[in-house]
Amino acid sequence: MSLISPWRADFPALDALQRQGQTYLDSAATAQKPQALIDAMAHYYANGAANVHRAQHLPGAMATQAFEDTRRKAGEWLNAGDSGHVVFTHGTTSALNLLAYGLEHLFEAGDEIVISALEHHANLLPWQQLAKRRQARLVVLPLTTQGVIDLDAAATLISSRTRLLAVGQLSNVLGTWQPVAQLIALARAQGALTVIDGAQGVVHGRHDVQAMHCDFYVFSGHKLYGPDGVGVLFGRHQALAQLRHWQFGGEMVLQAGYLDATFRPAPLGFEAGTPPISAVIGLGATFDYLNDVNQTAVAEHEARLHDLLCAGLLLREGVRLLGDPSVALASFVIEGVHNADLAHLLTEQGIAVRAGHHCAIPLISSLGLAGAIRVSLGLYNDSEDLAHFFNALDQALELLR
Ligand code: PLP
């Protein structure tokens, strides 16, 4: 079956990569960028860069306007309404670290922080370190064999000792959606705060933070076809009110003396220093671009890519898929074939996939593996990309077996 992407031409890098003999199948690590983003960032730099919020002059006012427009668009993307604020961070990792420091004062010895067995290091290590600092306990929710957080286990492990639940919406290794709504309900019933790592989930479909009822939802611009260096932290008003300032400097201050200072509330209170202005402007253009594409058509295209990818992998002898992927993101190992050797042969043939532990060492180790190969597709991929991949895979397997 031939599957063409109507959006491919919007992403100039795809052609450039093709000219370099590269087939890009690593969008879950970072996605390629639409021309609209490149134009918006170039326009900002070519027409007058200026700092935001503090400047009185016209370039400053224009930069501030574009910057604040993106904040509005990010809120709309998540259907935040007036339930909370969007804080700009440098990415998912910096948002999660902000939370782990900003909420630290709420934890006492013996309190529990609940995560799951599939978390990316970005949603594990900040909580692990917080637990160590406060003598709190990290509780790890187990997975079912399909690679989904086990809700029965969660119902017993989330308890009155739980102060915070932090889970990924979509696994970056297994490609599986997680039952975040049910987990949030369990945590809320115990009065715990809830944090959703939307780094992967935000890329696939639209999500509604009001319907989800999470306290915080975080993601990175660069995986959502936006620029790197910028991330979004959505927080509900009541949750943000509990967050302490953690980085100090310009922009976030209300009044400052030599011995004391007062600080702004969210969002600006959590955006100390000059923010990534051009990246925020680029992210705004990305939201415009994504709002213009037909989301239903994208979902259908990605569903077909998913089917082609999974069916093609399972056709090959000895392939073991990790979990049961819900999106066009699949990690696999092949019986009798060393992961690193296969990755090397794929790379030599211009196939850009990811190999290794995918920043989830505990998960990969718990599966008894040293690593896996991950193929992850974006809206610009097509069946020809997959044909290149499967050709290269077959040739590599011929050499290795
Ligand atoms: N969480 C998940 C599920 C991810 O896949 C990633 C990146 O791969 C991150 C967090 C970290 O994102 P970033 O490196 O953009 O901060």
Coordinates of C-alpha atoms and ligand atoms in Angstrom, one line a residue:
M1 CA 0.0 0.0 0.0
S2 CA 1.4 3.4 -1.0
L3 CA 0.9 6.1 1.6
I4 CA 1.8 9.7 0.8
S5 CA 2.0 12.5 3.3
P6 CA 0.3 15.7 2.1
W7 CA 2.3 17.6 4.7
R8 CA 5.8 16.5 3.7
A9 CA 6.4 19.5 1.5
D10 CA 5.8 21.8 4.5
F11 CA 9.0 20.5 6.1
P12 CA 12.0 21.5 4.0
A13 CA 14.4 19.3 5.9
L14 CA 12.8 16.1 4.6
D15 CA 14.1 16.9 1.1
A16 CA 17.4 18.0 2.4
L17 CA 17.8 14.8 4.4
Q18 CA 16.8 12.8 1.4
R19 CA 19.5 14.5 -0.7
Q20 CA 22.0 13.4 2.1
G21 CA 20.7 9.8 1.7
Q22 CA 19.0 9.9 5.1
T23 CA 15.6 8.5 6.0
Y24 CA 14.5 10.2 9.2
L25 CA 12.6 7.9 11.5
D26 CA 13.5 9.5 14.9
S27 CA 10.8 12.1 15.4
A28 CA 10.2 11.0 19.0
A29 CA 13.7 12.3 19.8
T30 CA 13.1 15.5 17.9
A31 CA 10.8 16.4 15.0
Q32 CA 11.6 18.2 11.8
K33 CA 10.3 21.8 11.5
P34 CA 7.7 23.3 9.2
Q35 CA 8.7 26.2 6.9
A36 CA 6.3 28.4 8.9
L37 CA 8.4 28.1 12.0
I38 CA 11.7 28.8 10.1
D39 CA 10.1 31.9 8.5
A40 CA 8.8 33.2 11.9
M41 CA 12.1 32.9 13.6
A42 CA 14.0 34.3 10.6
H43 CA 11.5 37.2 10.5
Y44 CA 12.1 38.0 14.2
Y45 CA 15.8 38.0 13.8
A46 CA 15.8 39.9 10.5
N47 CA 13.4 42.6 11.6
G48 CA 14.7 43.4 15.0
A49 CA 15.3 41.2 18.0
A50 CA 14.3 42.7 21.3
N51 CA 13.8 41.6 24.9
V52 CA 10.3 41.0 26.1
H53 CA 8.2 42.6 28.9
R54 CA 10.8 45.2 30.1
A55 CA 11.4 47.3 27.0
Q56 CA 9.3 50.5 26.3
H57 CA 10.3 50.7 22.6
L58 CA 8.4 49.4 19.5
P59 CA 10.6 46.3 18.8
G60 CA 10.2 45.3 22.5
A61 CA 6.5 45.7 22.3
M62 CA 6.3 43.6 19.1
A63 CA 8.4 40.9 20.6
T64 CA 6.3 40.9 23.7
Q65 CA 3.1 40.7 21.7
A66 CA 4.4 37.7 19.7
F67 CA 5.7 36.1 22.9
E68 CA 2.4 36.5 24.8
D69 CA 0.4 35.4 21.7
T70 CA 2.3 32.1 21.9
R71 CA 1.3 31.7 25.6
R72 CA -2.3 32.1 24.6
K73 CA -1.9 29.6 21.7
A74 CA -0.3 27.1 24.0
G75 CA -3.2 27.4 26.4
E76 CA -5.6 27.0 23.6
W77 CA -3.7 23.9 22.3
L78 CA -4.3 22.3 25.7
N79 CA -7.8 23.8 26.1
A80 CA -6.6 25.3 29.4
G81 CA -9.3 28.0 29.3
D82 CA -8.9 30.1 32.4
S83 CA -8.2 27.1 34.6
G84 CA -4.5 28.0 35.0
H85 CA -1.4 29.5 33.4
V86 CA 1.2 28.5 30.8
V87 CA 4.7 29.0 32.0
F88 CA 7.5 28.8 29.4
T89 CA 10.5 26.6 30.4
H90 CA 13.4 25.3 28.4
G91 CA 11.7 22.0 27.8
T92 CA 10.1 19.0 29.6
T93 CA 13.2 18.3 31.6
S94 CA 13.5 21.8 32.9
A95 CA 9.7 21.9 33.7
L96 CA 9.9 18.8 35.7
N97 CA 13.0 20.0 37.6
L98 CA 11.1 23.3 38.3
L99 CA 8.3 21.3 39.8
A100 CA 10.5 19.0 41.8
Y101 CA 12.2 22.0 43.4
G102 CA 9.2 24.3 43.6
L103 CA 7.1 21.7 45.4
E104 CA 9.8 20.4 47.6
H105 CA 8.5 22.2 50.7
L106 CA 5.3 20.2 50.6
F107 CA 7.1 16.9 51.3
E108 CA 7.9 15.4 54.7
A109 CA 9.7 12.2 55.6
G110 CA 7.5 9.2 54.7
D111 CA 5.4 11.0 52.1
E112 CA 5.1 9.1 48.8
I113 CA 5.8 10.2 45.3
V114 CA 4.2 7.8 42.8
I115 CA 5.7 7.3 39.3
S116 CA 5.6 4.4 37.0
A117 CA 8.0 1.8 35.7
L118 CA 8.1 3.3 32.2
E119 CA 9.2 6.8 33.0
H120 CA 11.8 8.7 30.9
H121 CA 14.7 9.7 33.1
A122 CA 13.3 13.3 33.0
N123 CA 10.2 12.1 34.9
L124 CA 12.2 9.8 37.3
L125 CA 15.4 11.5 38.4
P126 CA 14.0 14.9 39.6
W127 CA 11.5 13.0 41.8
Q128 CA 14.1 10.5 42.9
Q129 CA 16.4 13.4 44.0
L130 CA 13.4 15.1 45.7
A131 CA 12.7 11.9 47.6
K132 CA 16.3 11.8 48.8
R133 CA 16.3 15.4 49.9
R134 CA 13.1 15.1 51.9
Q135 CA 13.3 11.4 53.0
A136 CA 10.2 10.7 51.0
R137 CA 9.6 7.4 49.3
L138 CA 9.4 6.8 45.5
V139 CA 6.6 4.3 44.7
V140 CA 6.9 2.7 41.2
L141 CA 3.7 1.5 39.6
P142 CA 4.1 -1.7 37.7
L143 CA 3.1 -2.4 34.0
T144 CA 0.9 -4.9 32.4
T145 CA 2.4 -7.2 29.7
Q146 CA 1.0 -4.7 27.1
G147 CA 3.2 -2.0 28.5
V148 CA 0.4 -0.1 30.3
I149 CA 0.4 1.0 33.9
D150 CA -1.4 -1.6 35.9
L151 CA -4.6 0.2 37.3
D152 CA -5.3 -2.6 39.8
A153 CA -1.9 -2.2 41.3
A154 CA -2.2 1.6 41.2
A155 CA -5.5 1.4 43.1
T156 CA -3.6 -0.1 46.1
L157 CA -0.3 1.7 45.7
I158 CA -1.9 5.2 45.5
S159 CA -2.8 5.9 49.1
S160 CA -3.3 8.5 51.7
R161 CA 0.5 8.7 51.9
T162 CA 0.7 9.8 48.2
R163 CA 1.6 13.5 48.0
L164 CA 2.2 13.5 44.2
L165 CA 1.7 11.4 41.1
A166 CA 3.9 12.0 38.1
V167 CA 3.4 9.8 35.0
G168 CA 4.1 9.9 31.3
Q169 CA 1.0 10.1 29.0
L170 CA 2.6 8.1 26.2
S171 CA 5.7 6.0 26.6
N172 CA 8.7 7.1 24.6
V173 CA 9.9 3.5 24.5
L174 CA 6.7 1.4 24.2
G175 CA 4.5 3.9 22.3
T176 CA 1.6 3.0 24.6
W177 CA -1.0 5.5 25.9
Q178 CA -1.2 5.4 29.6
P179 CA -4.5 5.5 31.6
V180 CA -3.7 9.0 32.9
A181 CA -7.4 10.0 33.5
Q182 CA -7.9 7.0 35.8
L183 CA -4.6 7.5 37.6
I184 CA -5.3 11.2 38.1
A185 CA -8.7 10.3 39.6
L186 CA -7.1 7.9 42.0
A187 CA -4.5 10.5 43.1
R188 CA -7.0 13.3 43.4
A189 CA -9.2 11.1 45.6
Q190 CA -6.2 11.0 48.0
G191 CA -5.6 14.8 47.8
A192 CA -2.3 14.3 45.9
L193 CA -0.9 16.6 43.2
T194 CA -0.8 15.3 39.7
V195 CA 1.9 15.9 37.0
I196 CA 1.6 14.6 33.5
D197 CA 4.7 14.3 31.3
G198 CA 3.2 15.1 27.9
A199 CA 6.5 15.1 26.0
Q200 CA 5.3 12.4 23.7
G201 CA 1.6 12.5 24.2
V202 CA 1.2 16.1 23.1
V203 CA 2.4 15.2 19.6
H204 CA -0.4 12.8 18.9
G205 CA -3.9 14.2 18.9
R206 CA -5.3 17.0 21.0
H207 CA -5.5 16.9 24.8
D208 CA -7.6 18.8 27.2
V209 CA -6.0 19.6 30.5
Q210 CA -9.4 20.6 32.0
A211 CA -11.0 17.3 31.1
M212 CA -7.8 15.4 32.3
H213 CA -8.0 17.2 35.7
C214 CA -4.2 17.2 36.1
D215 CA -2.6 19.9 38.2
F216 CA 0.4 20.2 35.8
Y217 CA 1.0 19.2 32.2
V218 CA 4.5 19.6 30.6
F219 CA 5.9 19.2 27.2
S220 CA 8.8 20.3 24.9
G221 CA 8.4 22.4 21.8
H222 CA 10.9 20.4 19.7
K223 CA 9.0 17.2 19.7
L224 CA 5.8 18.9 18.6
Y225 CA 7.4 20.2 15.3
G226 CA 8.5 23.3 17.2
P227 CA 11.9 24.8 18.1
D228 CA 14.2 23.3 20.8
G229 CA 15.0 25.4 23.8
V230 CA 11.4 26.0 24.8
G231 CA 8.9 24.0 26.8
V232 CA 5.5 24.5 28.3
L233 CA 4.4 24.0 31.8
F234 CA 0.7 24.3 32.3
G235 CA -0.4 24.5 35.9
R236 CA -3.9 24.9 37.4
H237 CA -4.2 28.0 39.6
Q238 CA -4.5 26.2 42.9
A239 CA -1.5 24.0 42.1
L240 CA 0.6 27.0 40.9
A241 CA -0.2 28.8 44.1
Q242 CA 1.7 26.0 46.0
L243 CA 4.7 26.3 43.8
R244 CA 7.7 28.1 45.3
H245 CA 10.0 30.2 43.2
W246 CA 13.2 28.3 42.4
Q247 CA 15.2 30.5 40.0
F248 CA 15.8 34.1 40.8
G249 CA 16.8 37.1 38.8
G250 CA 15.3 39.6 36.4
E251 CA 11.7 39.4 35.1
M252 CA 10.3 37.4 38.0
V253 CA 10.8 40.1 40.6
L254 CA 8.2 42.6 41.9
Q255 CA 10.3 44.6 44.3
A256 CA 14.0 44.1 45.2
G257 CA 16.1 45.5 48.1
Y258 CA 19.6 44.5 49.1
L259 CA 18.3 42.2 51.8
D260 CA 15.0 41.1 50.5
A261 CA 12.7 40.9 47.5
T262 CA 9.2 40.0 46.5
F263 CA 8.3 37.9 43.5
R264 CA 5.7 37.8 40.8
P265 CA 3.1 35.0 40.7
A266 CA 2.9 32.6 37.7
P267 CA 3.5 32.8 34.9
L268 CA 6.2 35.5 34.9
G269 CA 7.4 34.6 38.5
F270 CA 8.7 31.3 37.1
E271 CA 10.4 32.7 34.0
A272 CA 13.5 34.2 35.6
G273 CA 15.9 35.9 33.1
T274 CA 15.6 36.4 29.4
P275 CA 13.4 33.6 28.1
P276 CA 14.0 31.8 24.8
I277 CA 12.2 34.6 22.8
S278 CA 12.9 33.4 19.2
A279 CA 12.0 29.8 20.1
V280 CA 8.7 31.0 21.8
I281 CA 7.9 33.0 18.6
G282 CA 8.7 29.9 16.5
L283 CA 6.5 27.8 18.7
G284 CA 3.7 30.2 18.1
A285 CA 4.1 29.7 14.4
T286 CA 4.1 26.0 14.9
F287 CA 0.7 26.1 16.7
D288 CA -0.6 28.2 13.8
Y289 CA 0.7 25.6 11.3
L290 CA -0.8 22.7 13.3
N291 CA -4.1 24.5 13.8
D292 CA -4.3 24.8 10.0
V293 CA -3.7 21.2 9.2
N294 CA -6.6 18.8 9.3
Q295 CA -6.1 17.0 12.6
T296 CA -8.4 14.1 11.7
A297 CA -6.5 13.6 8.5
V298 CA -3.2 13.6 10.5
A299 CA -4.6 11.0 12.9
E300 CA -5.7 8.8 10.0
H301 CA -2.3 9.1 8.3
E302 CA -0.5 8.3 11.5
A303 CA -2.8 5.3 12.2
R304 CA -1.9 3.9 8.7
L305 CA 1.8 4.5 9.4
H306 CA 1.4 2.7 12.7
D307 CA -0.2 -0.3 11.0
L308 CA 2.4 -0.5 8.3
L309 CA 5.3 -0.2 10.8
C310 CA 4.0 -2.8 13.3
A311 CA 2.8 -5.3 10.6
G312 CA 6.1 -4.9 8.7
L313 CA 8.2 -5.5 11.9
L314 CA 6.2 -8.5 13.0
L315 CA 6.6 -10.1 9.5
R316 CA 10.3 -10.3 10.2
E317 CA 11.5 -13.5 11.9
G318 CA 12.5 -13.2 15.5
V319 CA 11.2 -9.6 16.0
R320 CA 9.9 -8.8 19.4
L321 CA 8.0 -5.6 19.8
L322 CA 8.3 -4.0 23.3
G323 CA 4.7 -3.5 24.4
D324 CA 1.8 -3.0 22.1
P325 CA 2.3 0.5 20.5
S326 CA -0.7 2.7 20.1
V327 CA 1.0 5.2 17.8
A328 CA 3.6 5.1 15.0
L329 CA 6.4 4.6 17.5
A330 CA 7.8 1.1 18.0
S331 CA 10.8 -0.3 19.8
F332 CA 12.0 -3.8 19.0
V333 CA 14.7 -6.3 19.4
I334 CA 15.5 -9.3 17.2
E335 CA 16.3 -12.7 18.6
G336 CA 19.9 -13.7 18.1
V337 CA 20.9 -10.2 16.8
H338 CA 22.8 -7.7 18.8
N339 CA 21.1 -4.4 19.0
A340 CA 24.2 -2.3 18.5
D341 CA 25.3 -4.3 15.4
L342 CA 21.9 -3.9 13.8
A343 CA 21.8 -0.2 14.7
H344 CA 25.3 0.2 13.1
L345 CA 24.2 -1.4 9.8
L346 CA 21.0 0.6 9.7
T347 CA 23.0 3.8 10.2
E348 CA 25.4 2.8 7.5
Q349 CA 22.4 2.6 5.1
G350 CA 21.1 6.1 6.0
I351 CA 18.3 5.0 8.3
A352 CA 18.1 7.5 11.2
V353 CA 16.5 5.4 14.0
R354 CA 17.4 5.4 17.7
A355 CA 19.1 2.6 19.4
G356 CA 19.9 2.1 23.1
H357 CA 18.1 2.6 26.4
H358 CA 16.0 5.7 25.2
C359 CA 16.6 7.5 28.5
A360 CA 14.6 4.8 30.4
I361 CA 17.3 2.5 31.7
P362 CA 15.1 1.1 34.5
L363 CA 12.4 0.1 32.0
I364 CA 14.9 -1.4 29.5
S365 CA 16.7 -3.3 32.3
S366 CA 13.4 -4.6 33.7
L367 CA 12.6 -6.1 30.3
G368 CA 15.9 -8.0 30.5
L369 CA 17.5 -5.9 27.7
A370 CA 20.5 -3.8 27.2
G371 CA 18.8 -1.7 24.6
A372 CA 16.3 -1.7 21.7
I373 CA 15.9 0.0 18.4
R374 CA 13.1 2.6 18.1
V375 CA 11.4 3.7 15.0
S376 CA 9.3 6.8 15.5
L377 CA 7.3 8.6 12.7
G378 CA 5.9 12.0 12.2
L379 CA 3.1 13.4 10.1
Y380 CA 5.6 13.9 7.2
N381 CA 6.7 10.3 6.9
D382 CA 5.3 8.1 4.2
S383 CA 5.3 4.5 3.0
E384 CA 8.5 5.1 1.0
D385 CA 10.3 5.9 4.2
L386 CA 9.1 2.6 5.6
A387 CA 10.1 0.8 2.5
H388 CA 13.7 2.2 2.9
F389 CA 13.7 1.1 6.5
F390 CA 12.5 -2.4 5.8
N391 CA 14.9 -2.9 2.9
A392 CA 17.8 -1.8 5.1
L393 CA 16.6 -4.0 7.9
D394 CA 16.4 -7.1 5.6
Q395 CA 19.9 -6.4 4.2
A396 CA 21.3 -6.0 7.7
L397 CA 19.7 -9.2 8.9
E398 CA 21.1 -11.1 6.0
L399 CA 24.6 -10.0 7.0
L400 CA 24.0 -10.7 10.7
R401 CA 22.4 -14.1 10.5
Ligands
PLP1 N1 9.6 12.7 28.8 C1 9.5 11.9 27.7 C2 8.4 10.9 27.7 C3 10.4 12.0 26.6 O1 10.3 11.2 25.6 C4 11.4 13.0 26.7 C5 12.4 13.2 25.6 O2 12.7 12.2 24.9 C6 11.5 13.8 27.8 C7 10.6 13.6 28.8 C8 12.5 14.9 27.9 O3 12.3 15.9 27.0 P1 13.4 17.1 26.8 O4 14.7 16.4 26.5 O5 12.9 17.8 25.6 O6 13.4 17.9 28.0

